[in-house]
CSV table of C-alpha atoms in Angstrom, one decimal:
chain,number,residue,atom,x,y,z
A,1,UNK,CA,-11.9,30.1,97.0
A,2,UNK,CA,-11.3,30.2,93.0
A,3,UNK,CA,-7.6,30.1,93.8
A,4,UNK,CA,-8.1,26.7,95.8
A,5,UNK,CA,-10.1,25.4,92.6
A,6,UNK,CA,-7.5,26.0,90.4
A,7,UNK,CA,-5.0,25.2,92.7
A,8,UNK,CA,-6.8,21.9,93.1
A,9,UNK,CA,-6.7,21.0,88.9
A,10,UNK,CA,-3.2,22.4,88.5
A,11,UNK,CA,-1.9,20.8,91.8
A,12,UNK,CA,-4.2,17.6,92.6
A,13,UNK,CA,-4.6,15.7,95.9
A,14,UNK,CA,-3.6,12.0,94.3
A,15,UNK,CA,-0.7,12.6,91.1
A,16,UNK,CA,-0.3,9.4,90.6
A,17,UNK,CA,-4.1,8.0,89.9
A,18,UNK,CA,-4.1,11.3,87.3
A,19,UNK,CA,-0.4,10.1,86.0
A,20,UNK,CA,-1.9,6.3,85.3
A,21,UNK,CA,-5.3,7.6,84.0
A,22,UNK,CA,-3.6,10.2,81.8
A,23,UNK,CA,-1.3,7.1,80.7
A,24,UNK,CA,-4.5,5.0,80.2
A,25,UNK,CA,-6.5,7.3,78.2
A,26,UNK,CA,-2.5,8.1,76.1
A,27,UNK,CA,-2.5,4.3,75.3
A,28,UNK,CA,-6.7,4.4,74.1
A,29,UNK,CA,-5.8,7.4,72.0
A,30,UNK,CA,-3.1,5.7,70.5
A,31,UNK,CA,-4.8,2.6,69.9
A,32,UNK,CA,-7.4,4.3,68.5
A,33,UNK,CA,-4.8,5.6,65.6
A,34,UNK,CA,-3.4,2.3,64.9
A,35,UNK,CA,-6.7,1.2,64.8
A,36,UNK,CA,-8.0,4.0,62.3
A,37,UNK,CA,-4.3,3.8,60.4
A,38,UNK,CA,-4.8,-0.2,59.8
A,39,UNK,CA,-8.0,0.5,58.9
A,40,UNK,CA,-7.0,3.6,56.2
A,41,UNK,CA,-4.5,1.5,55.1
A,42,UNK,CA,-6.5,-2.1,54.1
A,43,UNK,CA,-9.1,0.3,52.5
A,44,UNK,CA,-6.5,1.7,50.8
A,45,UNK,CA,-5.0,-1.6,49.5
A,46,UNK,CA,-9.0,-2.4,48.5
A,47,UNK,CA,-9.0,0.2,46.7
A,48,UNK,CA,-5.5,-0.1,44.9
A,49,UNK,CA,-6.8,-3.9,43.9
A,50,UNK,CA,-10.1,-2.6,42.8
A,51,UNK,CA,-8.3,0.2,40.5
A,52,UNK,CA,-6.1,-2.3,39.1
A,53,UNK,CA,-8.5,-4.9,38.6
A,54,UNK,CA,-10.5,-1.7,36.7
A,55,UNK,CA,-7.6,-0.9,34.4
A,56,UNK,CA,-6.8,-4.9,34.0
A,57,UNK,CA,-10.5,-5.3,32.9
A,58,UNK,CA,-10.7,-2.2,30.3
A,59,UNK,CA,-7.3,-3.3,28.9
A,60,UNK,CA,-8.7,-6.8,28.3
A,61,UNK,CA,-11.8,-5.1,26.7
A,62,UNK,CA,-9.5,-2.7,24.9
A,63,UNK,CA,-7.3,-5.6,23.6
A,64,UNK,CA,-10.9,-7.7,22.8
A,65,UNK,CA,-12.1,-4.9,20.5
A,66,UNK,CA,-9.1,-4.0,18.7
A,67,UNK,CA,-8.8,-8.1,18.1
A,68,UNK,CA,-12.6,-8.2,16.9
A,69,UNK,CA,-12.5,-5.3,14.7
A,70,UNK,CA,-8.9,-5.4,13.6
A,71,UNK,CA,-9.2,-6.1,9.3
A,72,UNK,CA,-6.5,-8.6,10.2
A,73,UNK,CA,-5.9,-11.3,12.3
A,74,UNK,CA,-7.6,-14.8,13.9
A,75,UNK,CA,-8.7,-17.8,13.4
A,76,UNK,CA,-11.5,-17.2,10.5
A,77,UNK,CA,-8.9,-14.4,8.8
A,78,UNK,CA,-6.1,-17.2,8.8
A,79,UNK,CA,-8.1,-19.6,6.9
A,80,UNK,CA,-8.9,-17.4,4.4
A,81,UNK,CA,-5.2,-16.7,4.0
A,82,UNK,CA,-4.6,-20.3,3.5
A,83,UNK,CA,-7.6,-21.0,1.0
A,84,UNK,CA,-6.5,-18.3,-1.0
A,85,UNK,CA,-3.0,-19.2,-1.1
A,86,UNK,CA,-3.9,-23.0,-1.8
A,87,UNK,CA,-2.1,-24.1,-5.1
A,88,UNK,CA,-4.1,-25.6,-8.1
A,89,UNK,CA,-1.8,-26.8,-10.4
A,90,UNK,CA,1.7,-28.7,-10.0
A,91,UNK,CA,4.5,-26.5,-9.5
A,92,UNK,CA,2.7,-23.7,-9.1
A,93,UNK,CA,3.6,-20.5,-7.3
A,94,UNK,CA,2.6,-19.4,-4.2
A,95,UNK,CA,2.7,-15.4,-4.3
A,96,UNK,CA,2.0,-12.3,-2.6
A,97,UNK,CA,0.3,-9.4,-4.8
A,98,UNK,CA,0.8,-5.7,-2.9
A,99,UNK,CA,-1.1,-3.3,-4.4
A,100,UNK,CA,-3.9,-6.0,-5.7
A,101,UNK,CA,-7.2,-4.2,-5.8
A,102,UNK,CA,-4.6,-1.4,-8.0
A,103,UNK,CA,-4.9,-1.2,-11.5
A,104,UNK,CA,-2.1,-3.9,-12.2
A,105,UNK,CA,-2.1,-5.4,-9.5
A,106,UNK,CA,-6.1,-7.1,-10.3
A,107,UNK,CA,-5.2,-8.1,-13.5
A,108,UNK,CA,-1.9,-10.3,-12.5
A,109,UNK,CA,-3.7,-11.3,-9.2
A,110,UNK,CA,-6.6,-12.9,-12.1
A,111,UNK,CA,-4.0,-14.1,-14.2
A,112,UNK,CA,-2.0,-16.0,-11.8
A,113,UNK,CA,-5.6,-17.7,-9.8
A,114,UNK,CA,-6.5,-18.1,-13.7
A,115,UNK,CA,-4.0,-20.8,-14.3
A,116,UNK,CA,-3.9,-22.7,-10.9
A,117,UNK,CA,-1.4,-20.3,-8.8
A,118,UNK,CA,-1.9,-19.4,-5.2
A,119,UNK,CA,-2.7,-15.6,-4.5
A,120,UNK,CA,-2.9,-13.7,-1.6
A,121,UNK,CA,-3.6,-9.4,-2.0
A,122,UNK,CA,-2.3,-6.7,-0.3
A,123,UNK,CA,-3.6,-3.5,-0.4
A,124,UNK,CA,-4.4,0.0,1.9
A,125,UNK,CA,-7.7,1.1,-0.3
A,126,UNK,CA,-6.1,5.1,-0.2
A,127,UNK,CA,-8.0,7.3,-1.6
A,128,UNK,CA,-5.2,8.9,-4.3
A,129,UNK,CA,-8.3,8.0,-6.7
A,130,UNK,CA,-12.0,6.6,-6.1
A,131,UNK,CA,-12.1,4.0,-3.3
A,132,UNK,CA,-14.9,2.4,-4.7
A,133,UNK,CA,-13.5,1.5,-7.8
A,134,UNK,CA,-10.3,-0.8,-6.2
A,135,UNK,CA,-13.4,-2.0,-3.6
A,136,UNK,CA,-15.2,-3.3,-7.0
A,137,UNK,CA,-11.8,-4.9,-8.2
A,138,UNK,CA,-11.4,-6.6,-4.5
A,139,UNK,CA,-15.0,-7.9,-5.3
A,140,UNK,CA,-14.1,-8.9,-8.8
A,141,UNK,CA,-11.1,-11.0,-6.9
A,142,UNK,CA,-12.8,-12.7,-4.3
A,143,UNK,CA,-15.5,-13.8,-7.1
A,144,UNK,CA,-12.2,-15.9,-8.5
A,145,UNK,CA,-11.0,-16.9,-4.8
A,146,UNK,CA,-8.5,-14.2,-4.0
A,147,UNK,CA,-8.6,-12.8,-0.7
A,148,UNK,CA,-7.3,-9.2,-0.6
A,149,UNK,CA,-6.4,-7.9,3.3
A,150,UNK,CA,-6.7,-4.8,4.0
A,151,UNK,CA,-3.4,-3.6,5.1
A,152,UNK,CA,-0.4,-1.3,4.2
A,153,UNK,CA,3.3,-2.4,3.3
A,154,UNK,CA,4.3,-0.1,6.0
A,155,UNK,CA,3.1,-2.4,8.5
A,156,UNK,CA,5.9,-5.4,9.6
A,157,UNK,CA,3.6,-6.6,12.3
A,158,UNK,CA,1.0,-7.4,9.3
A,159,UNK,CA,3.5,-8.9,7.1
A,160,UNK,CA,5.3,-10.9,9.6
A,161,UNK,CA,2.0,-12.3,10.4
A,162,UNK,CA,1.6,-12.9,6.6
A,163,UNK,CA,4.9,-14.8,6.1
A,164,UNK,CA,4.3,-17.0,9.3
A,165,UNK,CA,1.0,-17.9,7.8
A,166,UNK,CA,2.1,-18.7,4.1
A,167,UNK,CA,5.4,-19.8,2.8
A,168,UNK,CA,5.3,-17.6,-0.2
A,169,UNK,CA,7.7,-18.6,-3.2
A,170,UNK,CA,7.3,-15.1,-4.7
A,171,UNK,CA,6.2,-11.5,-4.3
A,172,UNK,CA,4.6,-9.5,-7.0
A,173,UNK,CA,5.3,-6.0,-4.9
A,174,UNK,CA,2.7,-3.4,-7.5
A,175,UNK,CA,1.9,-1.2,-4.2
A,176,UNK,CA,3.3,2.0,-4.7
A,177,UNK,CA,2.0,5.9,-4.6
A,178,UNK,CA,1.6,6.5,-8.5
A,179,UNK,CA,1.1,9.6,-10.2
A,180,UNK,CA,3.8,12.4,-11.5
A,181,UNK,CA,1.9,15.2,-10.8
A,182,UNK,CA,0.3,14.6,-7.4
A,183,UNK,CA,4.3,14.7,-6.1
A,184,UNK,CA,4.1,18.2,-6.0
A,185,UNK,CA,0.8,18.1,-4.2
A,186,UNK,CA,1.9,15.5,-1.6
A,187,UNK,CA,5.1,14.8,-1.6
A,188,UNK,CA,5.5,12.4,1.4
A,189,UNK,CA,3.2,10.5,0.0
A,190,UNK,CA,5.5,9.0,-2.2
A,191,UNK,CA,8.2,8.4,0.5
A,192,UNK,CA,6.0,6.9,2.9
A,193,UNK,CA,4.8,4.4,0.1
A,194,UNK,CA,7.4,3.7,-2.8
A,195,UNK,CA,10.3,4.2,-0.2
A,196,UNK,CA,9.8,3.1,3.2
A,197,UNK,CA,7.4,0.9,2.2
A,198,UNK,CA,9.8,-0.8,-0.5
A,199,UNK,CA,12.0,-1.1,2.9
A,200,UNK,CA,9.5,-2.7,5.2
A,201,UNK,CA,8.7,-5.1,2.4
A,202,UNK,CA,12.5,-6.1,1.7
A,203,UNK,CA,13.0,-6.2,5.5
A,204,UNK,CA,10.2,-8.9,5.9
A,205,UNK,CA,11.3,-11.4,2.6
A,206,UNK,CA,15.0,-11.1,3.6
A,207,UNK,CA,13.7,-12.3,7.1
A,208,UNK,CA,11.6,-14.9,6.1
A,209,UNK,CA,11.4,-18.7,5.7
A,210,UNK,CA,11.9,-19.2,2.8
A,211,UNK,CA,13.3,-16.3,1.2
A,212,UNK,CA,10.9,-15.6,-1.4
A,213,UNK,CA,11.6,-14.3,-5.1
A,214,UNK,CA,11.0,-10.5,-5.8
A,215,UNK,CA,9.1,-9.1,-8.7
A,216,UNK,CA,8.3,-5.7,-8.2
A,217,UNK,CA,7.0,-2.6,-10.8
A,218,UNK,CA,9.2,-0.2,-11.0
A,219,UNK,CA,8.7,3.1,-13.7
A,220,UNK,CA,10.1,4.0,-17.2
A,221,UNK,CA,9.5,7.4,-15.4
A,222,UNK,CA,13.3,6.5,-14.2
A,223,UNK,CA,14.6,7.6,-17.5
A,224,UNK,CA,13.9,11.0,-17.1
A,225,UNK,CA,15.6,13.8,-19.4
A,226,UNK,CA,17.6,11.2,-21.4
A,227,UNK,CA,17.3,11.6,-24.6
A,228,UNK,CA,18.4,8.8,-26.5
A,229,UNK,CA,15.6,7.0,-27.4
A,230,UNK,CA,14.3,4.2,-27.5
A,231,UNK,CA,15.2,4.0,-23.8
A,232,UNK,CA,17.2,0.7,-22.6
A,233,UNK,CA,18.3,-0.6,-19.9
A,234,UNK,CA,21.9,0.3,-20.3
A,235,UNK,CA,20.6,4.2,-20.8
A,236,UNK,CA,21.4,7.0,-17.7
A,237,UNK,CA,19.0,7.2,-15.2
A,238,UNK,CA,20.5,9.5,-12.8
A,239,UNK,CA,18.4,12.4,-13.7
A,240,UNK,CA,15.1,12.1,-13.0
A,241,UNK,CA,12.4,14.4,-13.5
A,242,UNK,CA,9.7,14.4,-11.1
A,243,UNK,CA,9.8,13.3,-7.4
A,244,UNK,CA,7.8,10.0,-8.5
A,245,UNK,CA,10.6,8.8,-10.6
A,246,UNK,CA,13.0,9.6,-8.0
A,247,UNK,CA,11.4,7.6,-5.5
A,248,UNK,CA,11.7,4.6,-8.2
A,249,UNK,CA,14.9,4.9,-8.8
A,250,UNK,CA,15.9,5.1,-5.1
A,251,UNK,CA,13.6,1.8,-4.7
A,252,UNK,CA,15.8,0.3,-7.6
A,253,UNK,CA,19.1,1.4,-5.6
A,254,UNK,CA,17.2,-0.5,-2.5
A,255,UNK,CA,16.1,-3.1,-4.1
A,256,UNK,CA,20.5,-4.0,-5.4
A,257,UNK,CA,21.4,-4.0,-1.9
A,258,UNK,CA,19.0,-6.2,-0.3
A,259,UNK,CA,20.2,-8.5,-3.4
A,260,UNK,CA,23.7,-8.2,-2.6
A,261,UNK,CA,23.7,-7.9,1.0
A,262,UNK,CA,20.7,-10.6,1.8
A,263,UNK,CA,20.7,-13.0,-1.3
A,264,UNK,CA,16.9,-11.9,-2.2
A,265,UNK,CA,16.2,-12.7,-6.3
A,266,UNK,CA,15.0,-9.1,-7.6
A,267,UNK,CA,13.7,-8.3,-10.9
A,268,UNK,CA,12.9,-4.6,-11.3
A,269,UNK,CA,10.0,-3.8,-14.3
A,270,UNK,CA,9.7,-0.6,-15.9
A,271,UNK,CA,6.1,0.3,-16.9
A,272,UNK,CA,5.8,2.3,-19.4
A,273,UNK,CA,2.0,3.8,-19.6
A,274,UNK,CA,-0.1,0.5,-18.9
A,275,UNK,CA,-4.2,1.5,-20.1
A,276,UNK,CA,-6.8,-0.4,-20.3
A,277,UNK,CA,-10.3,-1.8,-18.2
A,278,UNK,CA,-10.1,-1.2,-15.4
A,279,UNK,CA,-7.8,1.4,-15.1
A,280,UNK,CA,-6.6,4.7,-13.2
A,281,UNK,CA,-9.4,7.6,-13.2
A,282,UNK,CA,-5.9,10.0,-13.0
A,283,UNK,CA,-4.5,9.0,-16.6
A,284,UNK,CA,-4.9,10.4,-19.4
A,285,UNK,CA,-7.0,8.0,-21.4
A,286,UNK,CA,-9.5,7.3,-18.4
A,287,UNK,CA,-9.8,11.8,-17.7
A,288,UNK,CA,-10.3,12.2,-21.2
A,289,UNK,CA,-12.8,9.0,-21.8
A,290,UNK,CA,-14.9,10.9,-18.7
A,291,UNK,CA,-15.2,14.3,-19.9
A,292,UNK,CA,-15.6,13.8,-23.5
A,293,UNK,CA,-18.9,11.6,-22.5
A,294,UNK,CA,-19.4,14.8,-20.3
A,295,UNK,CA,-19.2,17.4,-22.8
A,296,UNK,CA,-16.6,18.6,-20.4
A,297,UNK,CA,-13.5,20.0,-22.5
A,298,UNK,CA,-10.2,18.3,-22.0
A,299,UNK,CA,-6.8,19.8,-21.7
A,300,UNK,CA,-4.2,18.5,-24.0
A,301,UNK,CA,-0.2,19.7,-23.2
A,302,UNK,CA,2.4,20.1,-26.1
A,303,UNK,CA,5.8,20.9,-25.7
A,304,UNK,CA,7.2,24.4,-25.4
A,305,UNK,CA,8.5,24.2,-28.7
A,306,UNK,CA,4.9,23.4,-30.1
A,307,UNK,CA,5.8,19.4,-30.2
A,308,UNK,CA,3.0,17.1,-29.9
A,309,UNK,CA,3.7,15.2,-26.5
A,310,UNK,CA,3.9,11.1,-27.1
A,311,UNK,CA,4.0,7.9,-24.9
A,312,UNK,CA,4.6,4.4,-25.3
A,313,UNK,CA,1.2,3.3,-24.6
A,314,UNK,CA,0.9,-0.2,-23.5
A,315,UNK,CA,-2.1,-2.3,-23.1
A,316,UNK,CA,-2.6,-3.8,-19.5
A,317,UNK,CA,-2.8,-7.9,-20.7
A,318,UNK,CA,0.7,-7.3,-22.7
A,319,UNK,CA,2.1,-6.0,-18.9
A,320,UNK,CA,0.5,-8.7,-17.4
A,321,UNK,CA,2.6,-11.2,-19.8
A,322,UNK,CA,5.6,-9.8,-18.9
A,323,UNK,CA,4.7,-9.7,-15.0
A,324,UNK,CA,4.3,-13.3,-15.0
A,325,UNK,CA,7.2,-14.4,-17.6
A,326,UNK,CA,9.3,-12.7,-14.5
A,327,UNK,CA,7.6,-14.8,-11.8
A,328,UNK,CA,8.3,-17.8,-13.7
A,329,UNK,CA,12.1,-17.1,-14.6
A,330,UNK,CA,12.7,-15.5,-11.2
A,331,UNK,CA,15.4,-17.5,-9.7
A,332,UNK,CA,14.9,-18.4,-5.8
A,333,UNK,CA,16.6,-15.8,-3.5
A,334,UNK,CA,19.7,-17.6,-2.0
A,335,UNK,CA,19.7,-15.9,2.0
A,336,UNK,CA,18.6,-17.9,5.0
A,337,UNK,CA,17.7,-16.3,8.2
A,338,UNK,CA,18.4,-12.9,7.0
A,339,UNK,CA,22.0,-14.0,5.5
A,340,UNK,CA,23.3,-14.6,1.9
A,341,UNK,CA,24.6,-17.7,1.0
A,342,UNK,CA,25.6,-17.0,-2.5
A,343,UNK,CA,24.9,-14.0,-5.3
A,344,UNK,CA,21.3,-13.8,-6.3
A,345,UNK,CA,19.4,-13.4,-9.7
A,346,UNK,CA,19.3,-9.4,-10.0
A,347,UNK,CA,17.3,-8.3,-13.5
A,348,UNK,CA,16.0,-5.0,-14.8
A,349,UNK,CA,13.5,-4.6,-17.8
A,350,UNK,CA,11.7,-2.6,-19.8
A,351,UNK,CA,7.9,-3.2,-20.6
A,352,UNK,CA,6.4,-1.4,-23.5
A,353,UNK,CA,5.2,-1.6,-26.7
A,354,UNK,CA,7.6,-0.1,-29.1
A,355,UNK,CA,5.1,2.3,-30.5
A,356,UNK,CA,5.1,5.7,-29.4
A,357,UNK,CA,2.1,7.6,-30.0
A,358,UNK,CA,1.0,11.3,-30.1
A,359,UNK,CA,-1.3,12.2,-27.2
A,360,UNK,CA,-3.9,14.3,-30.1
A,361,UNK,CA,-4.0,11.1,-32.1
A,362,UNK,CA,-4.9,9.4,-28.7
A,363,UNK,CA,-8.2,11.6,-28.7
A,364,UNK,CA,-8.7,11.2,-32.4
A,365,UNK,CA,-9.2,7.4,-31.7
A,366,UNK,CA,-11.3,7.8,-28.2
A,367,UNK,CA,-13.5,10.3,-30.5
A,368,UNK,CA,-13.5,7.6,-33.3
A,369,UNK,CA,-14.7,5.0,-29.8
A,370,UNK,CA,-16.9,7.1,-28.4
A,371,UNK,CA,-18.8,8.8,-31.4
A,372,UNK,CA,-18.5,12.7,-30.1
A,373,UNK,CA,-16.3,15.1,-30.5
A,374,UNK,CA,-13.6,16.3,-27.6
A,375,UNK,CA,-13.7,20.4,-27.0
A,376,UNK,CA,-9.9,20.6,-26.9
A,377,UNK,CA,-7.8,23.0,-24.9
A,378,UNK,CA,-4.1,23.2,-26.0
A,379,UNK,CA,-1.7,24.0,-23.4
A,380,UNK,CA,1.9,24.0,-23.0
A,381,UNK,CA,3.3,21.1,-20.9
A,382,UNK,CA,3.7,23.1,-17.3
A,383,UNK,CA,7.0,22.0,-15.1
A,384,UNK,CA,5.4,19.6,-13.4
A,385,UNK,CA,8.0,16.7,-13.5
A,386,UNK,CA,6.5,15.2,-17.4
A,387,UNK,CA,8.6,14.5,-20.2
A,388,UNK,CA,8.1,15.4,-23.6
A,389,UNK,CA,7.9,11.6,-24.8
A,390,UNK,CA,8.7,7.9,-24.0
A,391,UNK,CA,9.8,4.7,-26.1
A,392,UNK,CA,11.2,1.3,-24.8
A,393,UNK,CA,13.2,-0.5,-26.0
A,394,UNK,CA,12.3,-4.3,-25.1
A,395,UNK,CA,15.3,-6.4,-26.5
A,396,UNK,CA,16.4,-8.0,-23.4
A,397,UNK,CA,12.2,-8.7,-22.2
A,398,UNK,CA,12.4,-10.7,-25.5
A,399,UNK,CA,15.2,-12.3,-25.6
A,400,UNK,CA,14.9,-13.2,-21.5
A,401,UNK,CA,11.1,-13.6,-21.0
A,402,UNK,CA,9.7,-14.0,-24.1
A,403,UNK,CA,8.1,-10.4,-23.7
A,404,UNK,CA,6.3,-9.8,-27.2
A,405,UNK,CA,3.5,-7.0,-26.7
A,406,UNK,CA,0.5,-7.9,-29.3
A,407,UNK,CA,-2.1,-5.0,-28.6
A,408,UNK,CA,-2.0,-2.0,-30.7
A,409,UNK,CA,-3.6,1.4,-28.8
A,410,UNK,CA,-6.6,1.3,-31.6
A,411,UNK,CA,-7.4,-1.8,-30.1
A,412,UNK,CA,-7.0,-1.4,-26.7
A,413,UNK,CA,-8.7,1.8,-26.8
A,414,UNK,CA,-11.7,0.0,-28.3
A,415,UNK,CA,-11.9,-2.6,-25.1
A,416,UNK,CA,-10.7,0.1,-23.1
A,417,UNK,CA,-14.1,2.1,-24.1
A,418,UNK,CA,-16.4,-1.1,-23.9
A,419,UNK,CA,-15.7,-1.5,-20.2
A,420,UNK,CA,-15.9,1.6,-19.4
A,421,UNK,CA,-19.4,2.3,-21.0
A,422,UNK,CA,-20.3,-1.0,-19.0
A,423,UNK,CA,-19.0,-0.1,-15.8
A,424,UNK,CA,-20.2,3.6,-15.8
A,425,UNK,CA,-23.9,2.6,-16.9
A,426,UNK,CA,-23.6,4.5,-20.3
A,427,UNK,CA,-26.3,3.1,-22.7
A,428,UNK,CA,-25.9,2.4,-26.1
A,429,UNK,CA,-26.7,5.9,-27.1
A,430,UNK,CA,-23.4,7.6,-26.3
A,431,UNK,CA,-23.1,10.7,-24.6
A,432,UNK,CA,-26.1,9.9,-22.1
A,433,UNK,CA,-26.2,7.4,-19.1
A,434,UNK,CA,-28.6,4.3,-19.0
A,435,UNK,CA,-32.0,4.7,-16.5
């Protein structure tokens, strides 16, 4: 009896009504899949749309924020651009001041609003040296109408955005990594700024409409062991000292080909040791003006032959007379879309002030200033990259700019010491700090 069961579902009585229903219930099954697969697959494409309508919506909100909080950029940031680079006097200049909440940089920015020019500042706010100090000289600017951005030379995308908004006429370039003896601390420091900076710069004038006229600082720090003093011009500078001064020399190498290749007007200025209000915490001057209130003692280098170390101190308003004799005698670059037409102006000078003095008799007339007495520490000048003394020789800023330096260090120590009392809080009975 089993066997005829099994017989019966292995061998049945009717084949073909199994055959179609086997078909039938084939075709369901496979309806069902195409059913289930078209169903899979429009999910899937839901899903697809839904994920890329996710990603498009957080890239919108990405792009949103970085626009909103971006220190650069829009409608609002563009009119201040334009107001600040609005010209108050006929023929006046319309120029770009990197480095403008620096040291130099404030006082030309001041001196150019001052008389009627149009100014716009550049600067990154690093933190080589207090950050509150250049956000107090950004503060000082805007009080006078100059608008500083926030920005770094290195970025093209920011200066493109710049030269589309203004036609400047010039550009004061003062943004640079200072200092001799942080070189040794940071080195690429001063390649990123006072190298490939320099290059972004020059790439974004030599590309822009019009070509504007370069001023930019470079160092007397280029003269480095030459001895022939006082330094001119004409003097070696192929053997510099310290990794700053070799960056400034390279930028003056950079700065003659973008003349001769791309028709840009360059004058170079060598600095030689600006002080005054206002000034770097790192120098001399300003270290020694700080610790003496203090109490603190102060370390004073001499030579390794026992030689009182001396610079050429110069008093920041006499630099800023020379910055803006070369503004006004710059000839206008000669390129146009990133070509030369003809040869371009292409000047070098020194700014000092003739004087050289002793850094002890420095302290002698800060103690004189500041009514106390420095607790001294002699040491011999480590091999760091400074040189034993500096002098400048001014004859062609004379004879080209009318350069003629008027401020002795006795009194530019004096105003030096009046701000700095003012600025610091320090009441009128030295030595403490008003309430």
């Amino acid at each position: 009896m089993m066997m005829r069961v099994l017989e019966d579902e292995l061998f049945p009585s009717t084949p073909g009504k199994v055959k179609i229903e086997r078909t039938h219930a084939a075709s369901r099954q496979l309806h069902r899949c195409f059913a289930s697969t078209s169903t899979l697959f429009l999910w899937t494409l839901l899903l697809i749309a839904l994920t890329a309508s996710y990603l498009s919506f957080q890239s919108f909100v990405s792009t949103s924020s970085r626009y909103f909080t971006a220190s650069w950029g829009g409608l609002h940031w563009e009119r201040q651009i334009r107001a600040s680079a609005a010209v108050r006097r006929s023929d006046g200049l319309t120029v770009l001041v990197t480095g403008a909440a620096g040291f130099v940089g404030t006082h030309v920015s001041l001196a150019l609003r001052r008389r009627g020019d149009g100014v716009v500042g550049l600067d990154n706010f690093n933190a080589y040296y207090d950050p509150s100090l250049k956000k107090a000289r950004k503060a000082l600017l805007s009080s006078h109408g100059v608008f500083v951005v926030e920005g770094d030379v290195n970025d093209a995308g920011l200066l493109a955005k710049l030269f589309d908004t203004v036609p400047f006429t010039h550009v004061m370039h003062l943004a640079a990594q200072a200092g001799v003896r942080y070189a040794i601390e940071n080195p690429a420091s001063y390649v990123h700024s006072n190298v490939a900076g320099l290059v972004t710069l020059l790439e974004s004038c030599k590309s822009a409409d019009p070509q504007p006229a370069v001023v930019w600082a470079s160092s007397s720090s280029v003269y480095g062991l030459n001895d022939e003093v006082p330094f001119s011009e004409s003097h070696r500078t192929d053997r510099p000292a310290s990794l700053y001064a070799a960056t400034k020399k390279a930028g003056e190498e950079i700065t003659h080909v973008y003349n001769h290749i791309y028709g840009l007007s360059i004058t170079g200025l060598r600095f030689f040791t600006v002080y005054g209000p206002w000034g770097r915490p790192d120098m001399a001057y300003f270290s020694f003006t700080r610790n003496i209130l203090q109490g603190k003692p102060i370390t004073v280098y001499r030579g390794r032959d026992g030689t009182n170390l001396a610079r050429d101190f110069t008093y920041i308003d006499d630099i800023v007379k020379g910055c803006v004799a070369a503004l006004d005698t710059a000839e206008a670059s000669t390129g146009s879309g990133g070509k030369k037409k003809r040869p371009a102006q292409y000047r070098i000078f020194n700014l000092g002030n003739t004087s050289p003095v002793t850094v002890p008799v420095l302290v002698e007339i800060l103690e004189r200033h500041l009514k106390t007495r420095a607790k001294k520490n002699m040491v011999e000048m480590p091999g760091n990259g400074d040189v034993p003394f500096t002098h400048a020789n001014i004859s062609s800023a004379r004879a080209e700019l009318g350069y003629k330096p008027t401020t002795n260090l006795e009194t530019g120590l004096k105003k030096f010491v009046k701000w700095y009392l003012s600025y610091y809080g320090y009441s009128r009975r030295l030595g403490g700090k008003s309430s």
